């Protein structure tokens, strides 16, 4: 496999999207003291790759990297990746202003890897129209970015179209959402996306291997399945091992938000062993058990939204409640709830009402074909997530 950074790197990357904060949400100040402890433990164990983005923690993530890493360690002690948020048409001077801001925030003169952030089929025409690919190629030629590529959210057919339309020097690495739950998912298509890159000789960086922490917090029957297989292994370690064994993977990101998560992830990576055939069969049974969890039967018809006087995005809130029921991941669910009721990831979407804004007029319940007790579910969501 190509050595993108001039040398092999270990397969545990430090994602800077979910850093510990001193308040209640991503806009709260980052706990730099704790981040520094986490970084030091991570680097002391020989792991070197950090991943951020212009928008993470409302711009604080890159600054936290500077304070905890680039101002304290030699440049050859780490690799750093960040991302350009090309979510609307921009000219190249606007793009360069964002790039320069990321360089300044992170305290660097170049990026080891620079991505177009969160590419999907809905933005391809826009990116072509403002020559986003050419802009990225120019940064590589200038030495501002040693490697370039994009992070991707979409299906395999869309990914193949992008890869086949671009020149070889425009894509070094693609960042994909891969985990055992999404491996055969008809929506995420982790396996098919992974194979599309590997077949074309393009490196893969794995994001969401633990699905935002959701594959680490099971209780009841599912937790018992993991403990029966290996009582000494954390539940999260199974998800990391699933992706660490994949050929063509450059590294695997984990969005670590506490010191104990760094300890557990480093332990897993240091003692890495591929999953056995029996282990893979166990994970298939876990997926079946997750699919059996009873959920709110919302069909996303959005009739409840149409007449809501508070513009509450009820179907999205139902999704968050369902995810919490399946994965018992309160921190992750609260974060998704923030996206469901706020301007979304990147801060440029519509703002919806919160569940607590419900006036109990019950127009939503009158309109709901599934006859859901929406008012009660709003109260539950407000109590859990606000």
mmCIF file of C-alpha atoms in Angstrom:
data_model
loop_
_atom_site.group_PDB
_atom_site.id
_atom_site.type_symbol
_atom_site.label_atom_id
_atom_site.label_comp_id
_atom_site.label_asym_id
_atom_site.label_seq_id
_atom_site.Cartn_x
_atom_site.Cartn_y
_atom_site.Cartn_z
ATOM 1 C CA UNK A 1 0.000 0.000 0.000
ATOM 2 C CA UNK A 2 1.210 3.503 -0.819
ATOM 3 C CA UNK A 3 2.763 5.406 2.087
ATOM 4 C CA UNK A 4 0.862 8.668 1.775
ATOM 5 C CA UNK A 5 2.765 10.465 4.518
ATOM 6 C CA UNK A 6 6.248 9.291 3.611
ATOM 7 C CA UNK A 7 6.111 6.533 6.185
ATOM 8 C CA UNK A 8 3.617 3.977 7.476
ATOM 9 C CA UNK A 9 1.303 5.262 10.204
ATOM 10 C CA UNK A 10 -0.563 3.291 12.813
ATOM 11 C CA UNK A 11 -4.217 2.506 12.233
ATOM 12 C CA UNK A 12 -5.736 4.655 14.958
ATOM 13 C CA UNK A 13 -6.498 8.256 14.083
ATOM 14 C CA UNK A 14 -7.595 10.930 16.559
ATOM 15 C CA UNK A 15 -10.818 12.561 15.385
ATOM 16 C CA UNK A 16 -11.213 16.111 16.693
ATOM 17 C CA UNK A 17 -14.969 16.404 16.118
ATOM 18 C CA UNK A 18 -16.224 15.380 19.567
ATOM 19 C CA UNK A 19 -13.697 16.917 21.939
ATOM 20 C CA UNK A 20 -14.563 17.373 25.624
ATOM 21 C CA UNK A 21 -16.135 20.748 26.362
ATOM 22 C CA UNK A 22 -16.653 22.849 29.458
ATOM 23 C CA UNK A 23 -20.346 23.409 28.738
ATOM 24 C CA UNK A 24 -23.323 21.610 27.302
ATOM 25 C CA UNK A 25 -22.808 21.630 23.532
ATOM 26 C CA UNK A 26 -20.317 21.972 20.684
ATOM 27 C CA UNK A 27 -20.342 25.746 20.998
ATOM 28 C CA UNK A 28 -19.051 25.588 24.580
ATOM 29 C CA UNK A 29 -15.315 26.152 25.153
ATOM 30 C CA UNK A 30 -13.189 23.068 24.608
ATOM 31 C CA UNK A 31 -11.531 21.584 27.677
ATOM 32 C CA UNK A 32 -7.948 22.121 26.497
ATOM 33 C CA UNK A 33 -6.414 20.695 29.670
ATOM 34 C CA UNK A 34 -8.173 17.369 29.141
ATOM 35 C CA UNK A 35 -7.483 17.404 25.389
ATOM 36 C CA UNK A 36 -3.778 17.885 26.119
ATOM 37 C CA UNK A 37 -3.767 14.829 28.393
ATOM 38 C CA UNK A 38 -5.545 12.807 25.721
ATOM 39 C CA UNK A 39 -3.142 13.937 22.997
ATOM 40 C CA UNK A 40 -0.074 13.180 25.084
ATOM 41 C CA UNK A 41 -1.216 9.631 25.825
ATOM 42 C CA UNK A 42 -2.087 9.077 22.170
ATOM 43 C CA UNK A 43 1.291 10.324 20.869
ATOM 44 C CA UNK A 44 3.273 8.526 23.586
ATOM 45 C CA UNK A 45 1.916 5.260 22.185
ATOM 46 C CA UNK A 46 3.187 5.992 18.680
ATOM 47 C CA UNK A 47 -0.066 7.188 17.093
ATOM 48 C CA UNK A 48 0.265 10.335 15.026
ATOM 49 C CA UNK A 49 -2.764 11.170 12.839
ATOM 50 C CA UNK A 50 -5.214 13.979 13.699
ATOM 51 C CA UNK A 51 -8.386 14.849 11.792
ATOM 52 C CA UNK A 52 -10.325 18.111 12.022
ATOM 53 C CA UNK A 53 -12.500 20.360 9.840
ATOM 54 C CA UNK A 54 -13.156 24.059 9.424
ATOM 55 C CA UNK A 55 -16.600 23.729 11.062
ATOM 56 C CA UNK A 56 -15.918 21.306 13.909
ATOM 57 C CA UNK A 57 -16.819 22.753 17.306
ATOM 58 C CA UNK A 58 -17.842 25.977 15.541
ATOM 59 C CA UNK A 59 -14.242 26.511 14.455
ATOM 60 C CA UNK A 60 -12.658 25.722 17.820
ATOM 61 C CA UNK A 61 -11.387 22.265 16.833
ATOM 62 C CA UNK A 62 -8.507 23.511 14.702
ATOM 63 C CA UNK A 63 -7.518 25.969 17.429
ATOM 64 C CA UNK A 64 -7.573 23.188 20.020
ATOM 65 C CA UNK A 65 -5.254 21.182 17.784
ATOM 66 C CA UNK A 66 -2.819 24.099 17.710
ATOM 67 C CA UNK A 67 -2.887 24.520 21.467
ATOM 68 C CA UNK A 68 -2.602 20.812 22.288
ATOM 69 C CA UNK A 69 -0.430 19.537 19.423
ATOM 70 C CA UNK A 70 1.222 21.810 16.871
ATOM 71 C CA UNK A 71 2.484 24.353 19.429
ATOM 72 C CA UNK A 72 3.903 21.578 21.639
ATOM 73 C CA UNK A 73 5.317 18.965 19.229
ATOM 74 C CA UNK A 74 7.731 19.031 16.297
ATOM 75 C CA UNK A 75 6.068 19.065 12.872
ATOM 76 C CA UNK A 76 7.365 15.610 11.949
ATOM 77 C CA UNK A 77 5.755 14.091 15.070
ATOM 78 C CA UNK A 78 2.228 14.134 13.643
ATOM 79 C CA UNK A 79 0.034 14.268 10.534
ATOM 80 C CA UNK A 80 -2.875 16.681 10.318
ATOM 81 C CA UNK A 81 -5.946 16.707 8.111
ATOM 82 C CA UNK A 82 -8.662 19.315 7.872
ATOM 83 C CA UNK A 83 -11.474 20.033 5.436
ATOM 84 C CA UNK A 84 -12.782 22.805 3.191
ATOM 85 C CA UNK A 85 -16.548 23.393 3.635
ATOM 86 C CA UNK A 86 -17.535 23.991 0.026
ATOM 87 C CA UNK A 87 -21.294 24.001 0.667
ATOM 88 C CA UNK A 88 -22.195 26.913 -1.624
ATOM 89 C CA UNK A 89 -20.709 28.445 -4.784
ATOM 90 C CA UNK A 90 -17.414 30.224 -4.044
ATOM 91 C CA UNK A 91 -14.685 31.746 -6.131
ATOM 92 C CA UNK A 92 -11.117 30.634 -5.510
ATOM 93 C CA UNK A 93 -10.290 33.696 -3.420
ATOM 94 C CA UNK A 94 -13.079 32.754 -0.978
ATOM 95 C CA UNK A 95 -11.834 29.174 -0.848
ATOM 96 C CA UNK A 96 -8.297 30.369 -0.220
ATOM 97 C CA UNK A 97 -9.480 32.603 2.623
ATOM 98 C CA UNK A 98 -10.989 29.550 4.345
ATOM 99 C CA UNK A 99 -7.842 27.521 3.716
ATOM 100 C CA UNK A 100 -5.633 30.284 5.109
ATOM 101 C CA UNK A 101 -7.872 30.565 8.164
ATOM 102 C CA UNK A 102 -7.531 26.832 8.805
ATOM 103 C CA UNK A 103 -3.745 27.109 8.478
ATOM 104 C CA UNK A 104 -3.701 29.978 10.956
ATOM 105 C CA UNK A 105 -6.020 28.288 13.424
ATOM 106 C CA UNK A 106 -4.031 25.057 13.362
ATOM 107 C CA UNK A 107 -0.642 26.804 13.529
ATOM 108 C CA UNK A 108 0.670 25.091 10.394
ATOM 109 C CA UNK A 109 2.237 26.051 7.087
ATOM 110 C CA UNK A 110 0.864 22.988 5.261
ATOM 111 C CA UNK A 111 -1.617 20.146 5.676
ATOM 112 C CA UNK A 112 -0.606 16.521 5.336
ATOM 113 C CA UNK A 113 -4.042 15.914 3.834
ATOM 114 C CA UNK A 114 -6.776 18.362 2.823
ATOM 115 C CA UNK A 115 -10.318 17.316 1.993
ATOM 116 C CA UNK A 116 -13.359 18.730 0.332
ATOM 117 C CA UNK A 117 -15.799 18.208 3.179
ATOM 118 C CA UNK A 118 -18.797 15.888 3.088
ATOM 119 C CA UNK A 119 -19.251 15.530 -0.662
ATOM 120 C CA UNK A 120 -22.586 14.190 -1.828
ATOM 121 C CA UNK A 121 -24.342 13.883 -5.170
ATOM 122 C CA UNK A 122 -26.331 17.050 -4.496
ATOM 123 C CA UNK A 123 -23.221 19.250 -4.633
ATOM 124 C CA UNK A 124 -21.226 17.818 -7.514
ATOM 125 C CA UNK A 125 -22.514 20.247 -10.136
ATOM 126 C CA UNK A 126 -21.816 23.196 -7.860
ATOM 127 C CA UNK A 127 -18.265 22.006 -7.110
ATOM 128 C CA UNK A 128 -17.597 21.571 -10.817
ATOM 129 C CA UNK A 129 -18.973 25.016 -11.598
ATOM 130 C CA UNK A 130 -16.517 26.764 -9.250
ATOM 131 C CA UNK A 131 -13.643 24.386 -10.082
ATOM 132 C CA UNK A 132 -13.301 23.100 -6.548
ATOM 133 C CA UNK A 133 -11.282 20.135 -7.804
ATOM 134 C CA UNK A 134 -8.868 22.423 -9.619
ATOM 135 C CA UNK A 135 -8.502 24.546 -6.505
ATOM 136 C CA UNK A 136 -7.528 21.507 -4.467
ATOM 137 C CA UNK A 137 -5.079 20.364 -7.131
ATOM 138 C CA UNK A 138 -3.491 23.828 -7.062
ATOM 139 C CA UNK A 139 -2.942 23.575 -3.300
ATOM 140 C CA UNK A 140 -1.167 20.276 -3.823
ATOM 141 C CA UNK A 141 1.064 21.767 -6.511
ATOM 142 C CA UNK A 142 1.844 24.678 -4.186
ATOM 143 C CA UNK A 143 2.739 22.371 -1.295
ATOM 144 C CA UNK A 144 -0.043 23.652 0.964
ATOM 145 C CA UNK A 145 -1.602 20.178 0.882
ATOM 146 C CA UNK A 146 0.656 17.141 0.568
ATOM 147 C CA UNK A 147 -2.322 14.932 -0.253
ATOM 148 C CA UNK A 148 -5.878 15.809 -1.311
ATOM 149 C CA UNK A 149 -9.231 14.088 -1.513
ATOM 150 C CA UNK A 150 -12.702 14.314 -0.014
ATOM 151 C CA UNK A 151 -14.894 12.945 2.720
ATOM 152 C CA UNK A 152 -17.987 11.296 1.316
ATOM 153 C CA UNK A 153 -21.593 10.790 2.384
ATOM 154 C CA UNK A 154 -23.561 8.986 -0.275
ATOM 155 C CA UNK A 155 -24.076 5.681 -2.034
ATOM 156 C CA UNK A 156 -21.604 3.647 -4.048
ATOM 157 C CA UNK A 157 -22.933 4.623 -7.486
ATOM 158 C CA UNK A 158 -22.418 8.307 -6.703
ATOM 159 C CA UNK A 159 -18.924 7.628 -5.403
ATOM 160 C CA UNK A 160 -17.967 5.689 -8.527
ATOM 161 C CA UNK A 161 -19.151 8.569 -10.717
ATOM 162 C CA UNK A 162 -16.929 10.991 -8.809
ATOM 163 C CA UNK A 163 -13.885 8.722 -8.870
ATOM 164 C CA UNK A 164 -14.206 7.941 -12.573
ATOM 165 C CA UNK A 165 -14.697 11.601 -13.541
ATOM 166 C CA UNK A 166 -11.595 12.909 -11.761
ATOM 167 C CA UNK A 167 -7.952 12.890 -12.803
ATOM 168 C CA UNK A 168 -5.518 10.633 -10.870
ATOM 169 C CA UNK A 169 -3.769 13.643 -9.311
ATOM 170 C CA UNK A 170 -7.040 15.022 -7.905
ATOM 171 C CA UNK A 171 -7.828 12.222 -5.431
ATOM 172 C CA UNK A 172 -5.276 10.577 -3.163
ATOM 173 C CA UNK A 173 -7.552 9.472 -0.320
ATOM 174 C CA UNK A 174 -11.291 9.262 0.355
ATOM 175 C CA UNK A 175 -12.787 9.293 3.840
ATOM 176 C CA UNK A 176 -15.737 6.924 4.209
ATOM 177 C CA UNK A 177 -18.213 5.948 6.910
ATOM 178 C CA UNK A 178 -17.480 2.282 7.572
ATOM 179 C CA UNK A 179 -18.583 0.103 10.463
ATOM 180 C CA UNK A 180 -20.032 -3.368 10.889
ATOM 181 C CA UNK A 181 -23.607 -2.081 11.158
ATOM 182 C CA UNK A 182 -23.390 -0.065 7.919
ATOM 183 C CA UNK A 183 -21.237 -2.626 6.058
ATOM 184 C CA UNK A 184 -24.204 -4.107 4.170
ATOM 185 C CA UNK A 185 -26.594 -1.186 4.719
ATOM 186 C CA UNK A 186 -28.662 -0.375 1.634
ATOM 187 C CA UNK A 187 -28.446 3.316 2.537
ATOM 188 C CA UNK A 188 -24.817 3.814 3.634
ATOM 189 C CA UNK A 189 -23.358 0.992 1.504
ATOM 190 C CA UNK A 190 -20.073 0.929 3.422
ATOM 191 C CA UNK A 191 -18.748 -2.228 1.755
ATOM 192 C CA UNK A 192 -19.575 -1.104 -1.783
ATOM 193 C CA UNK A 193 -18.030 2.338 -1.242
ATOM 194 C CA UNK A 194 -14.914 0.797 0.280
ATOM 195 C CA UNK A 195 -14.555 -1.616 -2.626
ATOM 196 C CA UNK A 196 -14.980 1.201 -5.164
ATOM 197 C CA UNK A 197 -11.929 2.972 -3.720
ATOM 198 C CA UNK A 198 -9.773 -0.117 -3.263
ATOM 199 C CA UNK A 199 -10.455 -1.323 -6.808
ATOM 200 C CA UNK A 200 -9.175 2.026 -8.110
ATOM 201 C CA UNK A 201 -6.087 2.069 -5.899
ATOM 202 C CA UNK A 202 -7.329 4.988 -3.785
ATOM 203 C CA UNK A 203 -6.557 5.026 -0.079
ATOM 204 C CA UNK A 204 -9.384 4.916 2.454
ATOM 205 C CA UNK A 205 -9.598 6.625 5.809
ATOM 206 C CA UNK A 206 -12.402 5.240 7.946
ATOM 207 C CA UNK A 207 -14.727 7.589 9.807
ATOM 208 C CA UNK A 208 -17.534 6.612 12.179
ATOM 209 C CA UNK A 209 -16.131 3.126 12.937
ATOM 210 C CA UNK A 210 -18.077 3.220 16.220
ATOM 211 C CA UNK A 211 -20.956 5.164 14.608
ATOM 212 C CA UNK A 212 -20.519 8.255 16.775
ATOM 213 C CA UNK A 213 -20.228 6.119 19.907
ATOM 214 C CA UNK A 214 -23.437 4.214 19.185
ATOM 215 C CA UNK A 215 -21.615 0.885 18.844
ATOM 216 C CA UNK A 216 -20.071 1.224 22.305
ATOM 217 C CA UNK A 217 -22.992 1.548 24.709
ATOM 218 C CA UNK A 218 -25.274 -1.448 24.274
ATOM 219 C CA UNK A 219 -27.136 -2.862 27.252
ATOM 220 C CA UNK A 220 -29.183 -5.988 27.873
ATOM 221 C CA UNK A 221 -29.182 -8.810 25.340
ATOM 222 C CA UNK A 222 -26.716 -7.159 22.963
ATOM 223 C CA UNK A 223 -24.179 -6.292 25.658
ATOM 224 C CA UNK A 224 -24.421 -9.885 26.911
ATOM 225 C CA UNK A 225 -23.515 -11.175 23.451
ATOM 226 C CA UNK A 226 -20.274 -9.205 23.445
ATOM 227 C CA UNK A 227 -19.374 -10.192 26.991
ATOM 228 C CA UNK A 228 -20.001 -13.846 26.253
ATOM 229 C CA UNK A 229 -17.602 -13.650 23.310
ATOM 230 C CA UNK A 230 -14.858 -11.875 25.292
ATOM 231 C CA UNK A 231 -15.581 -10.635 28.825
ATOM 232 C CA UNK A 232 -12.368 -8.584 28.908
ATOM 233 C CA UNK A 233 -12.920 -6.647 25.667
ATOM 234 C CA UNK A 234 -14.847 -3.387 25.525
ATOM 235 C CA UNK A 235 -17.848 -3.271 23.214
ATOM 236 C CA UNK A 236 -16.199 -0.458 21.252
ATOM 237 C CA UNK A 237 -13.123 -2.587 20.586
ATOM 238 C CA UNK A 238 -15.120 -4.949 18.370
ATOM 239 C CA UNK A 239 -16.107 -2.083 16.073
ATOM 240 C CA UNK A 240 -12.516 -0.855 15.793
ATOM 241 C CA UNK A 241 -11.150 -4.315 15.050
ATOM 242 C CA UNK A 242 -13.740 -4.812 12.300
ATOM 243 C CA UNK A 243 -12.356 -1.905 10.264
ATOM 244 C CA UNK A 244 -8.688 -2.079 11.287
ATOM 245 C CA UNK A 245 -8.308 -5.398 9.490
ATOM 246 C CA UNK A 246 -9.485 -4.063 6.115
ATOM 247 C CA UNK A 247 -6.855 -3.927 3.355
ATOM 248 C CA UNK A 248 -6.247 -0.522 1.803
ATOM 249 C CA UNK A 249 -7.222 1.409 4.926
ATOM 250 C CA UNK A 250 -4.726 4.163 5.731
ATOM 251 C CA UNK A 251 -6.017 4.733 9.249
ATOM 252 C CA UNK A 252 -9.186 4.511 11.329
ATOM 253 C CA UNK A 253 -10.569 7.633 13.010
ATOM 254 C CA UNK A 254 -12.117 7.608 16.441
ATOM 255 C CA UNK A 255 -13.773 10.809 17.635
ATOM 256 C CA UNK A 256 -12.463 10.632 21.192
ATOM 257 C CA UNK A 257 -14.082 12.862 23.805
ATOM 258 C CA UNK A 258 -12.613 11.597 27.090
ATOM 259 C CA UNK A 259 -9.319 10.212 28.379
ATOM 260 C CA UNK A 260 -10.773 6.781 29.093
ATOM 261 C CA UNK A 261 -11.757 6.469 25.425
ATOM 262 C CA UNK A 262 -8.156 7.133 24.392
ATOM 263 C CA UNK A 263 -6.987 4.516 26.894
ATOM 264 C CA UNK A 264 -9.419 1.910 25.549
ATOM 265 C CA UNK A 265 -8.779 2.659 21.870
ATOM 266 C CA UNK A 266 -4.995 2.592 22.310
ATOM 267 C CA UNK A 267 -5.303 -0.697 24.172
ATOM 268 C CA UNK A 268 -7.320 -2.167 21.299
ATOM 269 C CA UNK A 269 -4.940 -0.887 18.620
ATOM 270 C CA UNK A 270 -1.789 -1.942 20.503
ATOM 271 C CA UNK A 271 -3.081 -5.500 20.896
ATOM 272 C CA UNK A 272 -4.853 -5.645 17.541
ATOM 273 C CA UNK A 273 -5.825 -9.075 16.272
ATOM 274 C CA UNK A 274 -8.096 -9.703 13.261
ATOM 275 C CA UNK A 275 -11.587 -10.967 13.968
ATOM 276 C CA UNK A 276 -12.111 -14.680 13.520
ATOM 277 C CA UNK A 277 -14.840 -16.236 11.404
ATOM 278 C CA UNK A 278 -16.688 -16.962 14.650
ATOM 279 C CA UNK A 279 -16.365 -13.302 15.659
ATOM 280 C CA UNK A 280 -17.870 -12.177 12.361
ATOM 281 C CA UNK A 281 -20.809 -14.535 12.850
ATOM 282 C CA UNK A 282 -21.353 -13.058 16.309
ATOM 283 C CA UNK A 283 -21.476 -9.537 14.828
ATOM 284 C CA UNK A 284 -24.104 -10.697 12.347
ATOM 285 C CA UNK A 285 -26.199 -11.882 15.296
ATOM 286 C CA UNK A 286 -25.679 -8.507 16.982
ATOM 287 C CA UNK A 287 -27.027 -6.747 13.884
ATOM 288 C CA UNK A 288 -30.088 -8.997 13.929
ATOM 289 C CA UNK A 289 -30.641 -8.182 17.606
ATOM 290 C CA UNK A 290 -30.395 -4.444 16.877
ATOM 291 C CA UNK A 291 -32.976 -4.866 14.111
ATOM 292 C CA UNK A 292 -35.346 -6.489 16.617
ATOM 293 C CA UNK A 293 -35.386 -3.475 18.956
ATOM 294 C CA UNK A 294 -38.960 -2.017 18.943
ATOM 295 C CA UNK A 295 -38.992 1.483 17.462
ATOM 296 C CA UNK A 296 -41.371 4.383 16.872
ATOM 297 C CA UNK A 297 -43.050 3.603 13.557
ATOM 298 C CA UNK A 298 -42.683 7.040 11.981
ATOM 299 C CA UNK A 299 -42.786 6.932 8.151
ATOM 300 C CA UNK A 300 -41.452 10.482 7.618
ATOM 301 C CA UNK A 301 -44.606 11.562 5.756
ATOM 302 C CA UNK A 302 -44.125 14.981 7.429
ATOM 303 C CA UNK A 303 -47.838 15.671 7.776
ATOM 304 C CA UNK A 304 -47.080 16.536 11.398
ATOM 305 C CA UNK A 305 -44.667 19.255 10.288
ATOM 306 C CA UNK A 306 -46.943 20.879 7.730
ATOM 307 C CA UNK A 307 -49.396 22.390 10.221
ATOM 308 C CA UNK A 308 -47.147 22.657 13.283
ATOM 309 C CA UNK A 309 -47.322 26.234 14.653
ATOM 310 C CA UNK A 310 -43.840 25.832 16.194
ATOM 311 C CA UNK A 311 -42.247 24.248 13.077
ATOM 312 C CA UNK A 312 -41.049 21.198 15.028
ATOM 313 C CA UNK A 313 -39.222 18.657 12.881
ATOM 314 C CA UNK A 314 -41.006 15.731 14.503
ATOM 315 C CA UNK A 315 -39.839 12.960 12.113
ATOM 316 C CA UNK A 316 -36.214 13.862 12.753
ATOM 317 C CA UNK A 317 -36.818 13.916 16.506
ATOM 318 C CA UNK A 318 -38.416 10.462 16.206
ATOM 319 C CA UNK A 319 -35.241 9.284 14.450
ATOM 320 C CA UNK A 320 -33.151 10.538 17.368
ATOM 321 C CA UNK A 321 -35.418 8.797 19.897
ATOM 322 C CA UNK A 322 -35.115 5.574 17.898
ATOM 323 C CA UNK A 323 -31.337 5.819 17.763
ATOM 324 C CA UNK A 324 -31.213 6.348 21.513
ATOM 325 C CA UNK A 325 -33.439 3.313 22.026
ATOM 326 C CA UNK A 326 -31.208 1.144 19.843
ATOM 327 C CA UNK A 327 -27.783 2.304 20.979
ATOM 328 C CA UNK A 328 -28.185 3.793 24.474
ATOM 329 C CA UNK A 329 -25.848 6.614 23.411
ATOM 330 C CA UNK A 330 -27.185 9.704 25.186
ATOM 331 C CA UNK A 331 -24.268 11.967 24.256
ATOM 332 C CA UNK A 332 -24.561 11.075 20.582
ATOM 333 C CA UNK A 333 -28.342 11.394 20.646
ATOM 334 C CA UNK A 334 -28.131 14.857 22.196
ATOM 335 C CA UNK A 335 -25.728 15.897 19.486
ATOM 336 C CA UNK A 336 -28.059 14.615 16.754
ATOM 337 C CA UNK A 337 -30.970 16.338 18.477
ATOM 338 C CA UNK A 338 -29.036 19.592 18.216
ATOM 339 C CA UNK A 339 -28.817 19.082 14.452
ATOM 340 C CA UNK A 340 -32.523 18.174 14.280
ATOM 341 C CA UNK A 341 -33.626 21.354 16.054
ATOM 342 C CA UNK A 342 -30.849 23.746 15.023
ATOM 343 C CA UNK A 343 -29.272 24.858 11.760
ATOM 344 C CA UNK A 344 -27.730 21.443 11.091
ATOM 345 C CA UNK A 345 -24.133 20.384 10.634
ATOM 346 C CA UNK A 346 -22.170 23.307 9.242
ATOM 347 C CA UNK A 347 -24.686 25.852 10.558
ATOM 348 C CA UNK A 348 -26.326 26.609 7.212
ATOM 349 C CA UNK A 349 -29.661 24.778 7.344
ATOM 350 C CA UNK A 350 -33.179 25.710 8.492
ATOM 351 C CA UNK A 351 -33.847 26.124 12.213
ATOM 352 C CA UNK A 352 -36.705 24.031 13.611
ATOM 353 C CA UNK A 353 -38.496 24.209 16.919
ATOM 354 C CA UNK A 354 -37.438 22.110 19.887
ATOM 355 C CA UNK A 355 -39.596 19.382 21.352
ATOM 356 C CA UNK A 356 -40.168 21.593 24.410
ATOM 357 C CA UNK A 357 -41.720 24.240 22.144
ATOM 358 C CA UNK A 358 -44.724 21.943 21.631
ATOM 359 C CA UNK A 359 -47.955 23.733 22.601
ATOM 360 C CA UNK A 360 -49.929 20.460 22.743
ATOM 361 C CA UNK A 361 -52.360 21.653 20.105
ATOM 362 C CA UNK A 362 -52.329 18.042 18.824
ATOM 363 C CA UNK A 363 -52.651 19.002 15.149
ATOM 364 C CA UNK A 364 -49.711 16.652 14.557
ATOM 365 C CA UNK A 365 -51.560 13.748 16.137
ATOM 366 C CA UNK A 366 -54.685 14.478 14.091
ATOM 367 C CA UNK A 367 -52.574 14.412 10.914
ATOM 368 C CA UNK A 368 -50.461 11.349 11.766
ATOM 369 C CA UNK A 369 -51.395 8.269 9.660
ATOM 370 C CA UNK A 370 -49.592 6.044 12.199
ATOM 371 C CA UNK A 371 -51.658 7.476 15.100
ATOM 372 C CA UNK A 372 -48.507 8.145 17.134
ATOM 373 C CA UNK A 373 -48.761 9.828 20.551
ATOM 374 C CA UNK A 374 -46.572 12.664 19.309
ATOM 375 C CA UNK A 375 -47.150 15.051 22.209
ATOM 376 C CA UNK A 376 -45.973 12.404 24.683
ATOM 377 C CA UNK A 377 -42.958 11.672 22.487
ATOM 378 C CA UNK A 378 -42.102 15.380 22.385
ATOM 379 C CA UNK A 379 -42.125 15.417 26.192
ATOM 380 C CA UNK A 380 -39.862 12.373 26.285
ATOM 381 C CA UNK A 381 -37.421 13.921 23.807
ATOM 382 C CA UNK A 382 -37.320 17.224 25.718
ATOM 383 C CA UNK A 383 -36.603 15.424 28.990
ATOM 384 C CA UNK A 384 -33.795 13.348 27.462
ATOM 385 C CA UNK A 385 -32.094 15.723 25.071
ATOM 386 C CA UNK A 386 -32.607 19.320 26.256
#
